[in-house]
PDB file of C-alpha atoms in Angstrom:
ATOM      1  CA  GLY A1229     134.006 109.673 153.300  1.00  0.00           C
ATOM      2  CA  ALA A1230     135.044 109.978 150.190  1.00  0.00           C
ATOM      3  CA  GLY A1231     134.276 113.534 149.467  1.00  0.00           C
ATOM      4  CA  VAL A1232     133.611 116.749 151.915  1.00  0.00           C
ATOM      5  CA  SER A1233     130.539 116.484 154.022  1.00  0.00           C
ATOM      6  CA  GLN A1234     128.504 119.208 155.527  1.00  0.00           C
ATOM      7  CA  SER A1235     125.738 119.257 157.943  1.00  0.00           C
ATOM      8  CA  PRO A1236     122.715 120.456 158.237  1.00  0.00           C
ATOM      9  CA  ARG A1237     122.290 120.462 154.728  1.00  0.00           C
ATOM     10  CA  TYR A1238     119.292 123.180 155.320  1.00  0.00           C
ATOM     11  CA  LYS A1239     118.706 125.296 157.965  1.00  0.00           C
ATOM     12  CA  VAL A1240     116.026 127.713 158.702  1.00  0.00           C
ATOM     13  CA  ALA A1241     116.737 130.095 161.600  1.00  0.00           C
ATOM     14  CA  LYS A1242     114.667 133.012 163.185  1.00  0.00           C
ATOM     15  CA  ARG A1243     116.422 136.509 163.043  1.00  0.00           C
ATOM     16  CA  GLY A1244     118.608 136.811 165.932  1.00  0.00           C
ATOM     17  CA  GLN A1245     118.997 132.913 166.440  1.00  0.00           C
ATOM     18  CA  ASP A1246     122.544 131.416 166.533  1.00  0.00           C
ATOM     19  CA  VAL A1247     123.466 128.844 164.073  1.00  0.00           C
ATOM     20  CA  ALA A1248     126.443 126.165 163.618  1.00  0.00           C
ATOM     21  CA  LEU A1249     127.439 124.823 160.376  1.00  0.00           C
ATOM     22  CA  ARG A1250     129.652 121.437 160.351  1.00  0.00           C
ATOM     23  CA  CYS A1251     132.246 120.402 158.082  1.00  0.00           C
ATOM     24  CA  ASP A1252     133.879 117.388 157.620  1.00  0.00           C
ATOM     25  CA  PRO A1253     136.967 117.617 155.135  1.00  0.00           C
ATOM     26  CA  ILE A1254     138.188 114.979 152.997  1.00  0.00           C
ATOM     27  CA  SER A1255     140.604 112.615 155.407  1.00  0.00           C
ATOM     28  CA  GLY A1256     144.294 113.769 155.630  1.00  0.00           C
ATOM     29  CA  HIS A1257     143.468 117.430 153.642  1.00  0.00           C
ATOM     30  CA  VAL A1258     145.491 120.034 155.515  1.00  0.00           C
ATOM     31  CA  SER A1259     143.618 122.948 154.072  1.00  0.00           C
ATOM     32  CA  LEU A1260     140.126 124.054 154.673  1.00  0.00           C
ATOM     33  CA  PHE A1261     138.316 126.824 153.490  1.00  0.00           C
ATOM     34  CA  TRP A1262     134.568 128.328 154.175  1.00  0.00           C
ATOM     35  CA  TYR A1263     132.802 130.270 151.411  1.00  0.00           C
ATOM     36  CA  GLN A1264     129.674 132.209 151.547  1.00  0.00           C
ATOM     37  CA  GLN A1265     127.332 131.921 147.903  1.00  0.00           C
ATOM     38  CA  ALA A1266     124.302 134.403 147.753  1.00  0.00           C
ATOM     39  CA  LEU A1267     121.486 133.456 145.260  1.00  0.00           C
ATOM     40  CA  GLY A1268     123.076 133.817 141.337  1.00  0.00           C
ATOM     41  CA  GLN A1269     126.507 135.025 142.592  1.00  0.00           C
ATOM     42  CA  GLY A1270     129.852 133.140 142.661  1.00  0.00           C
ATOM     43  CA  PRO A1271     131.227 131.981 146.275  1.00  0.00           C
ATOM     44  CA  GLU A1272     133.088 134.598 148.173  1.00  0.00           C
ATOM     45  CA  PHE A1273     136.054 133.750 150.432  1.00  0.00           C
ATOM     46  CA  LEU A1274     135.398 133.832 154.482  1.00  0.00           C
ATOM     47  CA  THR A1275     138.428 131.873 156.057  1.00  0.00           C
ATOM     48  CA  TYR A1276     141.012 129.519 155.558  1.00  0.00           C
ATOM     49  CA  PHE A1277     142.740 126.519 157.975  1.00  0.00           C
ATOM     50  CA  GLN A1278     145.959 124.959 157.444  1.00  0.00           C
ATOM     51  CA  ASN A1279     145.576 122.105 160.002  1.00  0.00           C
ATOM     52  CA  GLU A1280     143.981 123.522 163.065  1.00  0.00           C
ATOM     53  CA  ALA A1281     145.708 127.128 162.483  1.00  0.00           C
ATOM     54  CA  GLN A1282     143.402 130.082 161.479  1.00  0.00           C
ATOM     55  CA  LEU A1283     145.519 131.755 158.643  1.00  0.00           C
ATOM     56  CA  ASP A1284     142.827 133.800 156.943  1.00  0.00           C
ATOM     57  CA  LYS A1285     139.626 135.425 158.364  1.00  0.00           C
ATOM     58  CA  SER A1286     139.815 138.272 156.160  1.00  0.00           C
ATOM     59  CA  GLY A1287     136.439 137.400 154.699  1.00  0.00           C
ATOM     60  CA  LEU A1288     134.697 137.094 157.672  1.00  0.00           C
ATOM     61  CA  PRO A1289     131.968 139.860 157.097  1.00  0.00           C
ATOM     62  CA  SER A1290     131.290 140.960 160.742  1.00  0.00           C
ATOM     63  CA  ASP A1291     132.336 139.797 164.145  1.00  0.00           C
ATOM     64  CA  ARG A1292     128.998 137.389 164.549  1.00  0.00           C
ATOM     65  CA  PHE A1293     131.251 135.115 161.946  1.00  0.00           C
ATOM     66  CA  PHE A1294     133.329 132.432 163.843  1.00  0.00           C
ATOM     67  CA  ALA A1295     135.267 129.508 162.798  1.00  0.00           C
ATOM     68  CA  GLU A1296     137.094 126.814 164.256  1.00  0.00           C
ATOM     69  CA  ARG A1297     139.172 123.540 163.499  1.00  0.00           C
ATOM     70  CA  PRO A1298     140.251 122.547 166.907  1.00  0.00           C
ATOM     71  CA  GLU A1299     141.834 119.111 166.023  1.00  0.00           C
ATOM     72  CA  GLY A1300     142.796 120.395 162.352  1.00  0.00           C
ATOM     73  CA  SER A1301     139.958 118.009 160.991  1.00  0.00           C
ATOM     74  CA  VAL A1302     136.248 118.920 161.304  1.00  0.00           C
ATOM     75  CA  SER A1303     135.496 122.075 161.298  1.00  0.00           C
ATOM     76  CA  THR A1304     132.288 124.676 162.507  1.00  0.00           C
ATOM     77  CA  LEU A1305     131.395 127.845 161.412  1.00  0.00           C
ATOM     78  CA  LYS A1306     129.215 129.685 163.822  1.00  0.00           C
ATOM     79  CA  ILE A1307     126.826 132.778 163.242  1.00  0.00           C
ATOM     80  CA  GLN A1308     125.781 134.434 165.815  1.00  0.00           C
ATOM     81  CA  ARG A1309     122.595 136.836 166.190  1.00  0.00           C
ATOM     82  CA  THR A1310     121.808 135.763 162.567  1.00  0.00           C
ATOM     83  CA  GLN A1311     120.064 138.415 160.413  1.00  0.00           C
ATOM     84  CA  GLN A1312     118.407 137.983 157.117  1.00  0.00           C
ATOM     85  CA  GLU A1313     121.428 139.028 155.071  1.00  0.00           C
ATOM     86  CA  ASP A1314     122.891 136.030 156.430  1.00  0.00           C
ATOM     87  CA  SER A1315     120.733 133.849 154.390  1.00  0.00           C
ATOM     88  CA  ALA A1316     123.483 132.129 151.780  1.00  0.00           C
ATOM     89  CA  VAL A1317     124.636 128.331 151.146  1.00  0.00           C
ATOM     90  CA  TYR A1318     127.721 128.235 152.974  1.00  0.00           C
ATOM     91  CA  LEU A1319     130.459 126.227 151.164  1.00  0.00           C
ATOM     92  CA  CYS A1320     133.122 124.246 152.799  1.00  0.00           C
ATOM     93  CA  ALA A1321     136.336 122.939 150.685  1.00  0.00           C
ATOM     94  CA  SER A1322     139.488 121.129 151.422  1.00  0.00           C
ATOM     95  CA  SER A1323     142.541 120.433 149.817  1.00  0.00           C
ATOM     96  CA  LEU A1324     145.574 118.142 150.289  1.00  0.00           C
ATOM     97  CA  ARG A1325     148.289 120.609 150.499  1.00  0.00           C
ATOM     98  CA  PRO A1326     148.580 123.841 152.147  1.00  0.00           C
ATOM     99  CA  THR A1327     147.654 126.648 149.733  1.00  0.00           C
ATOM    100  CA  GLY A1328     150.101 127.974 147.268  1.00  0.00           C
ATOM    101  CA  GLY A1329     150.935 124.966 145.684  1.00  0.00           C
ATOM    102  CA  THR A1330     150.405 124.990 141.976  1.00  0.00           C
ATOM    103  CA  SER A1331     148.681 121.536 141.655  1.00  0.00           C
ATOM    104  CA  ASN A1332     146.287 121.888 144.455  1.00  0.00           C
ATOM    105  CA  THR A1333     143.015 120.909 143.609  1.00  0.00           C
ATOM    106  CA  ILE A1334     139.774 121.815 145.794  1.00  0.00           C
ATOM    107  CA  TYR A1335     137.314 119.867 146.707  1.00  0.00           C
ATOM    108  CA  PHE A1336     133.800 121.511 147.701  1.00  0.00           C
ATOM    109  CA  GLY A1337     131.111 120.178 149.624  1.00  0.00           C
ATOM    110  CA  GLU A1338     127.313 120.328 148.542  1.00  0.00           C
ATOM    111  CA  GLY A1339     126.818 123.306 151.066  1.00  0.00           C
ATOM    112  CA  SER A1340     124.836 124.364 154.176  1.00  0.00           C
ATOM    113  CA  TRP A1341     121.541 126.454 152.766  1.00  0.00           C
ATOM    114  CA  LEU A1342     120.525 129.063 155.521  1.00  0.00           C
ATOM    115  CA  THR A1343     117.645 130.879 155.287  1.00  0.00           C
ATOM    116  CA  VAL A1344     116.903 133.293 158.115  1.00  0.00           C
ATOM    117  CA  VAL A1345     113.473 134.497 158.623  1.00  0.00           C
TER     118      VAL A1345
ATOM    119  CA  LYS B1130     142.322 143.635 144.049  1.00  0.00           C
ATOM    120  CA  GLN B1131     141.411 140.854 142.112  1.00  0.00           C
ATOM    121  CA  GLU B1132     138.358 140.702 140.061  1.00  0.00           C
ATOM    122  CA  VAL B1133     137.262 137.936 137.862  1.00  0.00           C
ATOM    123  CA  THR B1134     134.256 138.334 135.302  1.00  0.00           C
ATOM    124  CA  GLN B1135     132.272 135.739 133.468  1.00  0.00           C
ATOM    125  CA  ILE B1136     130.620 136.111 130.256  1.00  0.00           C
ATOM    126  CA  PRO B1137     127.838 135.530 129.438  1.00  0.00           C
ATOM    127  CA  ALA B1138     125.780 135.361 132.203  1.00  0.00           C
ATOM    128  CA  ALA B1139     123.388 132.465 130.666  1.00  0.00           C
ATOM    129  CA  LEU B1140     123.447 130.793 127.405  1.00  0.00           C
ATOM    130  CA  SER B1141     121.311 128.596 125.558  1.00  0.00           C
ATOM    131  CA  VAL B1142     122.086 126.553 122.709  1.00  0.00           C
ATOM    132  CA  PRO B1143     120.682 123.098 120.906  1.00  0.00           C
ATOM    133  CA  GLU B1144     122.534 119.882 121.338  1.00  0.00           C
ATOM    134  CA  GLY B1145     125.565 119.140 119.598  1.00  0.00           C
ATOM    135  CA  GLU B1146     126.663 122.812 119.384  1.00  0.00           C
ATOM    136  CA  ASN B1147     130.304 123.773 120.426  1.00  0.00           C
ATOM    137  CA  LEU B1148     130.429 126.522 122.546  1.00  0.00           C
ATOM    138  CA  VAL B1149     132.950 128.833 124.849  1.00  0.00           C
ATOM    139  CA  LEU B1150     132.581 130.181 127.952  1.00  0.00           C
ATOM    140  CA  ASN B1151     134.655 133.036 128.765  1.00  0.00           C
ATOM    141  CA  CYS B1152     136.517 134.448 132.395  1.00  0.00           C
ATOM    142  CA  SER B1153     138.824 137.438 132.409  1.00  0.00           C
ATOM    143  CA  PHE B1154     140.780 138.615 135.498  1.00  0.00           C
ATOM    144  CA  THR B1155     142.312 141.872 136.235  1.00  0.00           C
ATOM    145  CA  ASP B1156     145.640 140.837 137.931  1.00  0.00           C
ATOM    146  CA  SER B1157     147.898 138.657 135.855  1.00  0.00           C
ATOM    147  CA  ALA B1158     149.822 137.485 139.035  1.00  0.00           C
ATOM    148  CA  ILE B1159     148.387 134.086 139.255  1.00  0.00           C
ATOM    149  CA  TYR B1160     149.052 130.513 140.507  1.00  0.00           C
ATOM    150  CA  ASN B1161     146.731 128.980 139.068  1.00  0.00           C
ATOM    151  CA  LEU B1162     142.886 128.780 137.473  1.00  0.00           C
ATOM    152  CA  GLN B1163     140.218 126.436 138.091  1.00  0.00           C
ATOM    153  CA  TRP B1164     137.132 125.818 136.262  1.00  0.00           C
ATOM    154  CA  PHE B1165     134.154 124.271 138.223  1.00  0.00           C
ATOM    155  CA  ARG B1166     130.676 123.060 137.485  1.00  0.00           C
ATOM    156  CA  GLN B1167     127.678 123.597 139.729  1.00  0.00           C
ATOM    157  CA  ASP B1168     124.205 121.893 139.667  1.00  0.00           C
ATOM    158  CA  PRO B1169     121.111 123.426 141.045  1.00  0.00           C
ATOM    159  CA  GLY B1170     121.089 122.691 144.583  1.00  0.00           C
ATOM    160  CA  LYS B1171     124.750 120.829 144.498  1.00  0.00           C
ATOM    161  CA  GLY B1172     128.201 121.930 145.185  1.00  0.00           C
ATOM    162  CA  LEU B1173     131.112 122.862 143.099  1.00  0.00           C
ATOM    163  CA  THR B1174     132.732 120.058 140.573  1.00  0.00           C
ATOM    164  CA  SER B1175     136.194 120.879 139.689  1.00  0.00           C
ATOM    165  CA  LEU B1176     136.229 120.325 136.060  1.00  0.00           C
ATOM    166  CA  LEU B1177     139.794 121.607 135.039  1.00  0.00           C
ATOM    167  CA  LEU B1178     142.509 123.236 136.692  1.00  0.00           C
ATOM    168  CA  ILE B1179     145.294 125.056 134.575  1.00  0.00           C
ATOM    169  CA  GLN B1180     148.674 125.982 136.068  1.00  0.00           C
ATOM    170  CA  SER B1181     150.007 129.600 135.925  1.00  0.00           C
ATOM    171  CA  SER B1182     152.794 127.803 133.515  1.00  0.00           C
ATOM    172  CA  GLN B1183     150.292 126.073 131.254  1.00  0.00           C
ATOM    173  CA  ARG B1184     148.139 127.215 128.187  1.00  0.00           C
ATOM    174  CA  GLU B1185     145.588 124.664 128.316  1.00  0.00           C
ATOM    175  CA  GLN B1186     144.102 121.633 129.887  1.00  0.00           C
ATOM    176  CA  THR B1187     141.833 119.357 128.280  1.00  0.00           C
ATOM    177  CA  SER B1188     139.616 116.367 129.774  1.00  0.00           C
ATOM    178  CA  GLY B1189     137.280 114.507 127.480  1.00  0.00           C
ATOM    179  CA  ARG B1190     134.785 117.308 125.726  1.00  0.00           C
ATOM    180  CA  LEU B1191     136.229 120.145 127.748  1.00  0.00           C
ATOM    181  CA  ASN B1192     139.322 121.964 127.019  1.00  0.00           C
ATOM    182  CA  ALA B1193     140.302 125.134 129.235  1.00  0.00           C
ATOM    183  CA  SER B1194     142.850 127.767 127.921  1.00  0.00           C
ATOM    184  CA  LEU B1195     144.888 130.421 129.760  1.00  0.00           C
ATOM    185  CA  ASP B1196     146.349 133.448 128.758  1.00  0.00           C
ATOM    186  CA  LYS B1197     147.834 135.125 131.745  1.00  0.00           C
ATOM    187  CA  SER B1198     149.270 138.414 129.919  1.00  0.00           C
ATOM    188  CA  SER B1199     145.865 139.192 128.803  1.00  0.00           C
ATOM    189  CA  GLY B1200     143.908 137.854 131.832  1.00  0.00           C
ATOM    190  CA  ARG B1201     141.970 135.604 130.097  1.00  0.00           C
ATOM    191  CA  SER B1202     140.476 131.974 130.370  1.00  0.00           C
ATOM    192  CA  THR B1203     138.508 130.251 128.106  1.00  0.00           C
ATOM    193  CA  LEU B1204     136.431 126.961 128.761  1.00  0.00           C
ATOM    194  CA  TYR B1205     135.412 125.130 125.243  1.00  0.00           C
ATOM    195  CA  ILE B1206     132.531 122.548 125.344  1.00  0.00           C
ATOM    196  CA  ALA B1207     132.460 119.962 122.084  1.00  0.00           C
ATOM    197  CA  ALA B1208     129.524 118.414 121.187  1.00  0.00           C
ATOM    198  CA  SER B1209     127.155 119.906 123.748  1.00  0.00           C
ATOM    199  CA  GLN B1210     124.601 117.461 125.422  1.00  0.00           C
ATOM    200  CA  PRO B1211     121.486 118.685 127.973  1.00  0.00           C
ATOM    201  CA  GLY B1212     123.618 116.822 130.470  1.00  0.00           C
ATOM    202  CA  ASP B1213     125.955 119.861 130.341  1.00  0.00           C
ATOM    203  CA  SER B1214     123.263 122.071 131.356  1.00  0.00           C
ATOM    204  CA  ALA B1215     124.703 123.524 134.691  1.00  0.00           C
ATOM    205  CA  THR B1216     126.397 126.719 136.095  1.00  0.00           C
ATOM    206  CA  TYR B1217     130.021 126.985 135.437  1.00  0.00           C
ATOM    207  CA  LEU B1218     132.519 129.317 137.469  1.00  0.00           C
ATOM    208  CA  CYS B1219     135.936 130.162 137.013  1.00  0.00           C
ATOM    209  CA  ALA B1220     137.946 130.885 139.872  1.00  0.00           C
ATOM    210  CA  VAL B1221     141.500 132.550 140.448  1.00  0.00           C
ATOM    211  CA  ASN B1222     144.110 131.527 142.846  1.00  0.00           C
ATOM    212  CA  SER B1223     146.725 134.528 143.669  1.00  0.00           C
ATOM    213  CA  GLY B1224     148.465 132.241 145.925  1.00  0.00           C
ATOM    214  CA  THR B1225     147.139 133.089 149.022  1.00  0.00           C
ATOM    215  CA  GLY B1226     145.055 129.979 148.863  1.00  0.00           C
ATOM    216  CA  LYS B1227     141.810 131.531 148.513  1.00  0.00           C
ATOM    217  CA  LEU B1228     139.845 131.271 145.388  1.00  0.00           C
ATOM    218  CA  ILE B1229     138.498 134.695 143.813  1.00  0.00           C
ATOM    219  CA  PHE B1230     135.634 133.556 141.902  1.00  0.00           C
ATOM    220  CA  GLY B1231     133.689 135.078 138.906  1.00  0.00           C
ATOM    221  CA  GLN B1232     129.640 135.076 138.837  1.00  0.00           C
ATOM    222  CA  GLY B1233     129.226 132.024 136.694  1.00  0.00           C
ATOM    223  CA  THR B1234     127.634 131.411 133.146  1.00  0.00           C
ATOM    224  CA  THR B1235     124.483 129.272 133.848  1.00  0.00           C
ATOM    225  CA  LEU B1236     124.424 127.178 130.585  1.00  0.00           C
ATOM    226  CA  GLN B1237     121.174 125.807 129.150  1.00  0.00           C
ATOM    227  CA  VAL B1238     121.639 122.748 126.075  1.00  0.00           C
ATOM    228  CA  LYS B1239     118.352 122.018 125.028  1.00  0.00           C
ATOM    229  CA  PRO B1240     117.556 118.459 123.376  1.00  0.00           C
TER     230      PRO B1240
END
């Protein structure tokens, strides 16, 4: 597709439920990022993939959060045993080249809005 | 640890005014800085990307400047329009790839 696509757009989960959020990056993009954005805040980094390799997962808040990109294209962010503090928008982003390039524009999807009740 | 701050948090101006949004960062060792726009319920749209070696970038009515030594960037919007109403976020890339974002400035342009 033309842009980064995320699904579902909206998800209401009961506390303790597991959720899976999907990201389809722009075709051919090497880098893929997940960010978490709480209401009224800027996005915060969760994890980074270069192709299928997860090179940085330093932002994942707990071991309940897991991300994968097995074939270097589509990525899934999984949250186990959801808690109320997990309520946020989860943004996926991709860029053409590996990180560190000085002209590496990053393109964001519209996000998956997760509410844990 | 890199920290990014945006001032003001919110801004309301009448249509037609020129305005400046401010972004400051604590560590001057950056690869680039990017300004984004976020509309309610939407993702982020990249507006301008300034390389660490550049001083400014322009796109239409938008001009972004970068002063690495002082840890500051500004986004200048000329002749503001109601359609410019949105949240503006600046983000710093320190070379690891992950972006460090400010909290954003929410702009309202009144007709």
